PDB file of C-alpha atoms in Angstrom:
ATOM      1  CA  MET I  10     -22.956  47.074 -96.579  1.00 77.00           C
ATOM      2  CA  TRP I  11     -23.661  43.358 -96.936  1.00 79.00           C
ATOM      3  CA  ARG I  12     -24.064  43.043 -93.185  1.00 80.00           C
ATOM      4  CA  ASP I  13     -26.288  46.132 -92.867  1.00 80.00           C
ATOM      5  CA  SER I  14     -29.873  44.905 -92.556  1.00 82.00           C
ATOM      6  CA  THR I  15     -31.170  48.142 -94.128  1.00 80.00           C
ATOM      7  CA  SER I  16     -29.136  47.702 -97.336  1.00 82.00           C
ATOM      8  CA  PRO I  17     -30.459  45.762-100.347  1.00 88.00           C
ATOM      9  CA  TYR I  18     -27.455  43.429-100.344  1.00 86.00           C
ATOM     10  CA  ARG I  19     -27.214  40.060 -98.650  1.00 86.00           C
ATOM     11  CA  ILE I  20     -24.472  37.518 -98.049  1.00 86.00           C
ATOM     12  CA  VAL I  21     -25.273  33.930 -98.965  1.00 87.00           C
ATOM     13  CA  SER I  22     -23.476  31.665 -96.519  1.00 89.00           C
ATOM     14  CA  LEU I  23     -22.583  28.082 -97.352  1.00 95.00           C
ATOM     15  CA  THR I  24     -23.484  25.350 -94.923  1.00 96.00           C
ATOM     16  CA  PRO I  25     -20.594  23.223 -93.567  1.00 97.00           C
ATOM     17  CA  ASP I  26     -21.610  20.440 -95.966  1.00 97.00           C
ATOM     18  CA  GLN I  27     -21.589  22.821 -98.928  1.00 97.00           C
ATOM     19  CA  GLU I  28     -18.193  24.185 -97.942  1.00 97.00           C
ATOM     20  CA  ALA I  29     -16.805  20.667 -97.691  1.00 97.00           C
ATOM     21  CA  LEU I  30     -18.263  19.753-101.090  1.00 98.00           C
ATOM     22  CA  ALA I  31     -16.782  22.835-102.749  1.00 98.00           C
ATOM     23  CA  GLU I  32     -13.404  22.010-101.228  1.00 97.00           C
ATOM     24  CA  ARG I  33     -13.547  18.425-102.508  1.00 97.00           C
ATOM     25  CA  ILE I  34     -14.501  19.580-105.993  1.00 98.00           C
ATOM     26  CA  ARG I  35     -11.440  21.844-106.086  1.00 97.00           C
ATOM     27  CA  THR I  36      -9.220  18.824-105.530  1.00 96.00           C
ATOM     28  CA  GLU I  37     -10.801  16.906-108.434  1.00 96.00           C
ATOM     29  CA  ILE I  38     -11.761  19.508-111.028  1.00 97.00           C
ATOM     30  CA  ASP I  39      -9.938  19.429-114.358  1.00 97.00           C
ATOM     31  CA  MET I  40      -6.757  21.517-114.309  1.00 96.00           C
ATOM     32  CA  ARG I  41      -7.762  22.991-117.675  1.00 96.00           C
ATOM     33  CA  CYS I  42     -10.477  24.949-115.856  1.00 96.00           C
ATOM     34  CA  PHE I  43      -7.786  27.172-114.307  1.00 96.00           C
ATOM     35  CA  PRO I  44      -5.067  27.208-116.978  1.00 94.00           C
ATOM     36  CA  THR I  45      -2.720  29.772-115.414  1.00 94.00           C
ATOM     37  CA  THR I  46      -2.517  27.979-112.049  1.00 95.00           C
ATOM     38  CA  ASP I  47      -0.326  25.059-111.050  1.00 96.00           C
ATOM     39  CA  PRO I  48      -2.710  22.126-110.397  1.00 95.00           C
ATOM     40  CA  ILE I  49      -1.373  21.712-106.878  1.00 96.00           C
ATOM     41  CA  ASP I  50      -2.406  25.310-106.103  1.00 97.00           C
ATOM     42  CA  ILE I  51      -5.962  25.138-107.462  1.00 97.00           C
ATOM     43  CA  PRO I  52      -7.553  24.155-104.095  1.00 96.00           C
ATOM     44  CA  ASP I  53      -6.222  27.413-102.597  1.00 96.00           C
ATOM     45  CA  LEU I  54      -6.957  29.650-105.604  1.00 95.00           C
ATOM     46  CA  ASN I  55      -9.483  32.352-104.708  1.00 95.00           C
ATOM     47  CA  ASP I  56     -11.117  32.263-108.134  1.00 94.00           C
ATOM     48  CA  ALA I  57     -11.441  28.491-107.866  1.00 96.00           C
ATOM     49  CA  LYS I  58     -13.138  28.949-104.495  1.00 96.00           C
ATOM     50  CA  ILE I  59     -15.610  31.424-105.977  1.00 94.00           C
ATOM     51  CA  VAL I  60     -16.374  29.082-108.875  1.00 96.00           C
ATOM     52  CA  THR I  61     -16.813  25.928-106.810  1.00 97.00           C
ATOM     53  CA  GLU I  62     -18.855  27.678-104.122  1.00 97.00           C
ATOM     54  CA  SER I  63     -21.157  29.098-106.794  1.00 96.00           C
ATOM     55  CA  LEU I  64     -21.460  25.646-108.345  1.00 97.00           C
ATOM     56  CA  THR I  65     -22.308  24.135-104.985  1.00 97.00           C
ATOM     57  CA  LEU I  66     -24.957  26.794-104.319  1.00 96.00           C
ATOM     58  CA  GLY I  67     -26.549  26.304-107.747  1.00 95.00           C
ATOM     59  CA  ALA I  68     -25.759  29.924-108.589  1.00 95.00           C
ATOM     60  CA  ARG I  69     -24.813  31.467-111.912  1.00 94.00           C
ATOM     61  CA  MET I  70     -21.751  33.602-112.449  1.00 93.00           C
ATOM     62  CA  LEU I  71     -21.168  36.450-114.871  1.00 91.00           C
ATOM     63  CA  LEU I  72     -17.452  36.731-115.580  1.00 89.00           C
ATOM     64  CA  THR I  73     -15.547  39.906-116.407  1.00 80.00           C
ATOM     65  CA  SER I  74     -11.883  40.537-117.059  1.00 66.00           C
ATOM     66  CA  ASN I  75     -11.405  40.566-113.291  1.00 64.00           C
ATOM     67  CA  LEU I  76     -11.409  36.735-113.403  1.00 67.00           C
ATOM     68  CA  ARG I  77      -8.682  36.046-115.955  1.00 77.00           C
ATOM     69  CA  THR I  78      -7.609  32.743-114.438  1.00 88.00           C
ATOM     70  CA  ILE I  79     -10.851  30.921-115.308  1.00 94.00           C
ATOM     71  CA  ASP I  80     -11.570  29.107-118.554  1.00 95.00           C
ATOM     72  CA  ARG I  81     -15.373  29.212-118.489  1.00 94.00           C
ATOM     73  CA  PHE I  82     -15.710  26.845-121.429  1.00 95.00           C
ATOM     74  CA  GLU I  83     -13.711  24.168-119.620  1.00 96.00           C
ATOM     75  CA  VAL I  84     -15.536  24.757-116.340  1.00 97.00           C
ATOM     76  CA  ASN I  85     -18.923  24.455-118.043  1.00 97.00           C
ATOM     77  CA  ARG I  86     -17.803  21.343-119.936  1.00 98.00           C
ATOM     78  CA  TRP I  87     -16.552  19.712-116.741  1.00 98.00           C
ATOM     79  CA  THR I  88     -19.767  20.595-114.905  1.00 98.00           C
ATOM     80  CA  VAL I  89     -21.997  19.137-117.619  1.00 98.00           C
ATOM     81  CA  GLU I  90     -19.932  15.938-117.694  1.00 98.00           C
ATOM     82  CA  HIS I  91     -19.403  15.443-113.954  1.00 97.00           C
ATOM     83  CA  GLY I  92     -22.045  17.523-112.138  1.00 97.00           C
ATOM     84  CA  ARG I  93     -24.317  14.588-111.338  1.00 97.00           C
ATOM     85  CA  GLU I  94     -21.414  12.712-109.755  1.00 96.00           C
ATOM     86  CA  TRP I  95     -21.122  15.545-107.246  1.00 97.00           C
ATOM     87  CA  GLY I  96     -24.807  16.178-106.711  1.00 96.00           C
ATOM     88  CA  VAL I  97     -24.835  19.568-108.451  1.00 96.00           C
ATOM     89  CA  LYS I  98     -26.626  20.784-111.574  1.00 95.00           C
ATOM     90  CA  ALA I  99     -25.002  19.270-114.655  1.00 97.00           C
ATOM     91  CA  GLU I 100     -25.407  22.389-116.766  1.00 97.00           C
ATOM     92  CA  PRO I 101     -23.382  25.477-117.699  1.00 97.00           C
ATOM     93  CA  PHE I 102     -23.313  28.142-115.006  1.00 97.00           C
ATOM     94  CA  LEU I 103     -20.494  30.492-116.063  1.00 96.00           C
ATOM     95  CA  TYR I 104     -21.301  33.239-118.545  1.00 94.00           C
ATOM     96  CA  ASP I 105     -19.441  36.113-120.131  1.00 92.00           C
ATOM     97  CA  ALA I 106     -20.960  39.264-118.606  1.00 91.00           C
ATOM     98  CA  ASP I 107     -20.528  41.346-121.749  1.00 92.00           C
ATOM     99  CA  GLU I 108     -22.293  38.800-123.941  1.00 92.00           C
ATOM    100  CA  ARG I 109     -25.020  38.237-121.366  1.00 93.00           C
ATOM    101  CA  PHE I 110     -25.832  41.905-120.793  1.00 93.00           C
ATOM    102  CA  THR I 111     -25.896  42.582-124.539  1.00 95.00           C
ATOM    103  CA  SER I 112     -28.281  39.662-125.107  1.00 95.00           C
ATOM    104  CA  TRP I 113     -30.712  41.256-122.661  1.00 93.00           C
ATOM    105  CA  THR I 114     -31.092  44.412-124.794  1.00 95.00           C
ATOM    106  CA  THR I 115     -32.522  43.032-128.046  1.00 94.00           C
ATOM    107  CA  GLU I 116     -35.965  44.620-127.601  1.00 95.00           C
ATOM    108  CA  PRO I 117     -36.635  48.396-127.409  1.00 95.00           C
ATOM    109  CA  VAL I 118     -38.105  48.081-123.907  1.00 96.00           C
ATOM    110  CA  SER I 119     -35.148  46.088-122.600  1.00 97.00           C
ATOM    111  CA  LEU I 120     -32.704  48.549-124.201  1.00 97.00           C
ATOM    112  CA  GLU I 121     -34.467  51.403-122.407  1.00 97.00           C
ATOM    113  CA  ARG I 122     -34.148  49.528-119.126  1.00 97.00           C
ATOM    114  CA  TRP I 123     -30.446  49.038-119.823  1.00 97.00           C
ATOM    115  CA  ILE I 124     -30.032  52.787-120.363  1.00 98.00           C
ATOM    116  CA  GLN I 125     -31.959  53.440-117.151  1.00 97.00           C
ATOM    117  CA  ALA I 126     -29.638  51.043-115.315  1.00 96.00           C
ATOM    118  CA  GLY I 127     -26.768  53.177-116.600  1.00 95.00           C
ATOM    119  CA  PHE I 128     -28.478  56.333-115.330  1.00 97.00           C
ATOM    120  CA  LEU I 129     -28.946  54.849-111.867  1.00 95.00           C
ATOM    121  CA  ALA I 130     -25.385  53.511-111.737  1.00 91.00           C
ATOM    122  CA  CYS I 131     -23.973  56.952-112.629  1.00 92.00           C
ATOM    123  CA  TRP I 132     -26.545  59.188-110.916  1.00 94.00           C
ATOM    124  CA  PRO I 133     -25.104  62.294-109.200  1.00 92.00           C
ATOM    125  CA  PRO I 134     -25.228  62.647-105.396  1.00 92.00           C
ATOM    126  CA  THR I 135     -28.690  64.252-105.327  1.00 92.00           C
ATOM    127  CA  ASP I 136     -31.945  62.766-106.599  1.00 95.00           C
ATOM    128  CA  ASP I 137     -33.004  66.114-108.113  1.00 95.00           C
ATOM    129  CA  ALA I 138     -29.913  66.420-110.339  1.00 95.00           C
ATOM    130  CA  ASP I 139     -30.313  68.220-113.653  1.00 96.00           C
ATOM    131  CA  PRO I 140     -31.257  65.761-116.445  1.00 96.00           C
ATOM    132  CA  MET I 141     -28.404  66.847-118.673  1.00 96.00           C
ATOM    133  CA  LEU I 142     -25.931  66.285-115.842  1.00 95.00           C
ATOM    134  CA  VAL I 143     -27.326  62.770-115.397  1.00 96.00           C
ATOM    135  CA  ILE I 144     -26.924  62.107-119.124  1.00 97.00           C
ATOM    136  CA  GLU I 145     -23.381  63.477-119.315  1.00 94.00           C
ATOM    137  CA  ARG I 146     -22.296  61.706-116.148  1.00 93.00           C
ATOM    138  CA  THR I 147     -23.694  58.453-117.524  1.00 95.00           C
ATOM    139  CA  ILE I 148     -21.857  58.873-120.813  1.00 94.00           C
ATOM    140  CA  GLY I 149     -18.631  59.680-118.976  1.00 91.00           C
ATOM    141  CA  GLY I 150     -18.958  56.643-116.741  1.00 89.00           C
ATOM    142  CA  ILE I 151     -20.042  54.168-119.407  1.00 92.00           C
ATOM    143  CA  GLU I 152     -17.350  55.267-121.867  1.00 89.00           C
ATOM    144  CA  GLY I 153     -14.791  53.810-119.454  1.00 82.00           C
ATOM    145  CA  LEU I 154     -16.474  50.427-119.808  1.00 82.00           C
ATOM    146  CA  ARG I 155     -16.656  50.850-123.578  1.00 81.00           C
ATOM    147  CA  ARG I 156     -12.894  51.390-123.695  1.00 79.00           C
ATOM    148  CA  GLY I 157     -12.342  48.411-121.442  1.00 67.00           C
ATOM    149  CA  THR I 158     -10.828  50.492-118.630  1.00 59.00           C
ATOM    150  CA  GLY I 159     -13.634  49.716-116.185  1.00 55.00           C
ATOM    151  CA  GLY I 160     -14.062  46.041-116.876  1.00 61.00           C
ATOM    152  CA  LYS I 161     -14.830  43.789-119.810  1.00 75.00           C
ATOM    153  CA  LEU I 162     -18.186  45.237-120.823  1.00 87.00           C
ATOM    154  CA  THR I 163     -17.204  46.857-124.097  1.00 90.00           C
ATOM    155  CA  SER I 164     -20.129  45.622-126.244  1.00 92.00           C
ATOM    156  CA  ALA I 165     -22.746  46.147-123.540  1.00 94.00           C
ATOM    157  CA  ALA I 166     -21.399  49.653-122.907  1.00 94.00           C
ATOM    158  CA  GLU I 167     -21.416  50.480-126.605  1.00 94.00           C
ATOM    159  CA  ARG I 168     -24.971  49.176-126.815  1.00 95.00           C
ATOM    160  CA  LEU I 169     -26.023  51.480-123.983  1.00 97.00           C
ATOM    161  CA  LEU I 170     -24.290  54.527-125.459  1.00 96.00           C
ATOM    162  CA  ASN I 171     -25.700  53.911-128.932  1.00 96.00           C
ATOM    163  CA  GLY I 172     -29.177  53.446-127.490  1.00 97.00           C
ATOM    164  CA  LEU I 173     -28.856  56.697-125.576  1.00 97.00           C
ATOM    165  CA  ASP I 174     -27.572  58.565-128.646  1.00 96.00           C
ATOM    166  CA  LYS I 175     -30.543  57.418-130.719  1.00 96.00           C
ATOM    167  CA  HIS I 176     -33.218  57.729-128.036  1.00 96.00           C
ATOM    168  CA  PRO I 177     -35.954  60.171-129.152  1.00 96.00           C
ATOM    169  CA  ASP I 178     -36.283  61.838-125.750  1.00 97.00           C
ATOM    170  CA  PRO I 179     -33.453  60.998-123.332  1.00 97.00           C
ATOM    171  CA  VAL I 180     -34.424  63.752-120.916  1.00 97.00           C
ATOM    172  CA  GLU I 181     -37.883  62.224-120.517  1.00 98.00           C
ATOM    173  CA  LEU I 182     -36.190  58.865-119.932  1.00 98.00           C
ATOM    174  CA  VAL I 183     -34.133  60.464-117.159  1.00 98.00           C
ATOM    175  CA  GLU I 184     -37.342  61.735-115.569  1.00 98.00           C
ATOM    176  CA  ARG I 185     -38.927  58.285-115.757  1.00 97.00           C
ATOM    177  CA  THR I 186     -35.814  56.920-114.078  1.00 97.00           C
ATOM    178  CA  ARG I 187     -35.970  59.622-111.427  1.00 97.00           C
ATOM    179  CA  ALA I 188     -39.435  58.362-110.512  1.00 95.00           C
ATOM    180  CA  LYS I 189     -37.720  55.212-109.202  1.00 91.00           C
ATOM    181  CA  LEU I 190     -35.805  57.282-106.638  1.00 94.00           C
ATOM    182  CA  PRO I 191     -35.108  57.135-103.780  1.00 91.00           C
ATOM    183  CA  SER I 192     -33.530  53.764-104.415  1.00 90.00           C
ATOM    184  CA  ARG I 193     -32.138  51.592-101.617  1.00 88.00           C
ATOM    185  CA  THR I 194     -29.387  50.424-103.957  1.00 89.00           C
ATOM    186  CA  VAL I 195     -28.371  53.956-104.977  1.00 90.00           C
ATOM    187  CA  GLU I 196     -28.510  55.194-101.388  1.00 89.00           C
ATOM    188  CA  THR I 197     -26.357  52.279-100.234  1.00 87.00           C
ATOM    189  CA  ASP I 198     -23.819  52.941-102.983  1.00 86.00           C
ATOM    190  CA  ARG I 199     -23.572  56.566-101.883  1.00 86.00           C
ATOM    191  CA  LEU I 200     -22.813  55.490 -98.326  1.00 84.00           C
ATOM    192  CA  HIS I 201     -20.057  53.095 -99.352  1.00 80.00           C
ATOM    193  CA  PRO I 202     -16.559  54.335 -98.366  1.00 81.00           C
ATOM    194  CA  ALA I 203     -15.378  53.877-101.961  1.00 81.00           C
ATOM    195  CA  TYR I 204     -18.098  56.147-103.393  1.00 81.00           C
ATOM    196  CA  ARG I 205     -16.702  59.129-105.242  1.00 75.00           C
ATOM    197  CA  TYR I 206     -18.495  61.733-107.291  1.00 69.00           C
ATOM    198  CA  GLU I 207     -16.668  63.399-110.139  1.00 64.00           C
ATOM    199  CA  ALA I 208     -18.423  65.716-112.557  1.00 55.00           C
ATOM    200  CA  PRO I 209     -17.873  64.607-116.168  1.00 52.00           C
ATOM    201  CA  ALA I 210     -14.893  66.298-117.793  1.00 49.00           C
ATOM    202  CA  GLY I 211     -16.469  65.923-121.213  1.00 48.00           C
ATOM    203  CA  SER I 212     -18.426  63.511-123.323  1.00 47.00           C
ATOM    204  CA  ARG I 213     -19.427  62.651-126.844  1.00 47.00           C
ATOM    205  CA  TRP I 214     -23.052  63.653-126.161  1.00 45.00           C
ATOM    206  CA  ASN I 215     -24.545  65.592-129.080  1.00 47.00           C
ATOM    207  CA  GLY I 216     -28.216  64.855-128.550  1.00 45.00           C
ATOM    208  CA  PRO I 217     -31.117  67.141-127.584  1.00 40.00           C
ATOM    209  CA  THR I 218     -30.481  69.890-125.060  1.00 38.00           C
ATOM    210  CA  ILE I 219     -32.724  71.087-122.270  1.00 32.00           C
ATOM    211  CA  SER I 220     -33.928  73.998-124.396  1.00 30.00           C
ATOM    212  CA  ASN I 221     -35.232  71.956-127.324  1.00 31.00           C
ATOM    213  CA  ARG I 222     -36.507  68.820-125.629  1.00 30.00           C
ATOM    214  CA  ASN I 223     -40.185  67.895-125.788  1.00 31.00           C
ATOM    215  CA  MET I 224     -42.033  69.136-122.715  1.00 26.00           C
TER     216      MET I 224
END
């Protein structure tokens, strides 16, 4: 999908100089940045490669439980202290994804957008899906994140579910989200070999139903 010019995704390729710089940084970076790895193995550690390549590119990383080998506090400390020596930004660039996503939902408008992001991420295979199916599928999908079974996004997931539970007209919010379809991102996700659709087996949804929603 990254190599498909019609998809919304792109690969950022390092130049030879950037690759060489990232490799050199891995040989010098503080061992405390990767506490579960023998220092001699850090240059070959995949997570260390991701971190140092992101640092070299001036990118920012959102970490989940998928990157357990990284101590982001130590990496950020090392970068602030030594970044200028290596010609990179001497500022923090690793963030906890759960904390970051939650911080983006402090205002009602941003919380609505977060719920809409959940709708789009969990949308059924057809754009004209029933609103209640969209809501239930979203709850089913996001509850996995809330429990920590789909990644370390427990607070952000709980924030989304609580916002959806308390929303005055979630069906109308689904329809506003539907207006953004077709979406290149959603279409690309549907084409991915790993895409699977499973109807929700059940959810904690107890909000308005189709019959009593505001029309």
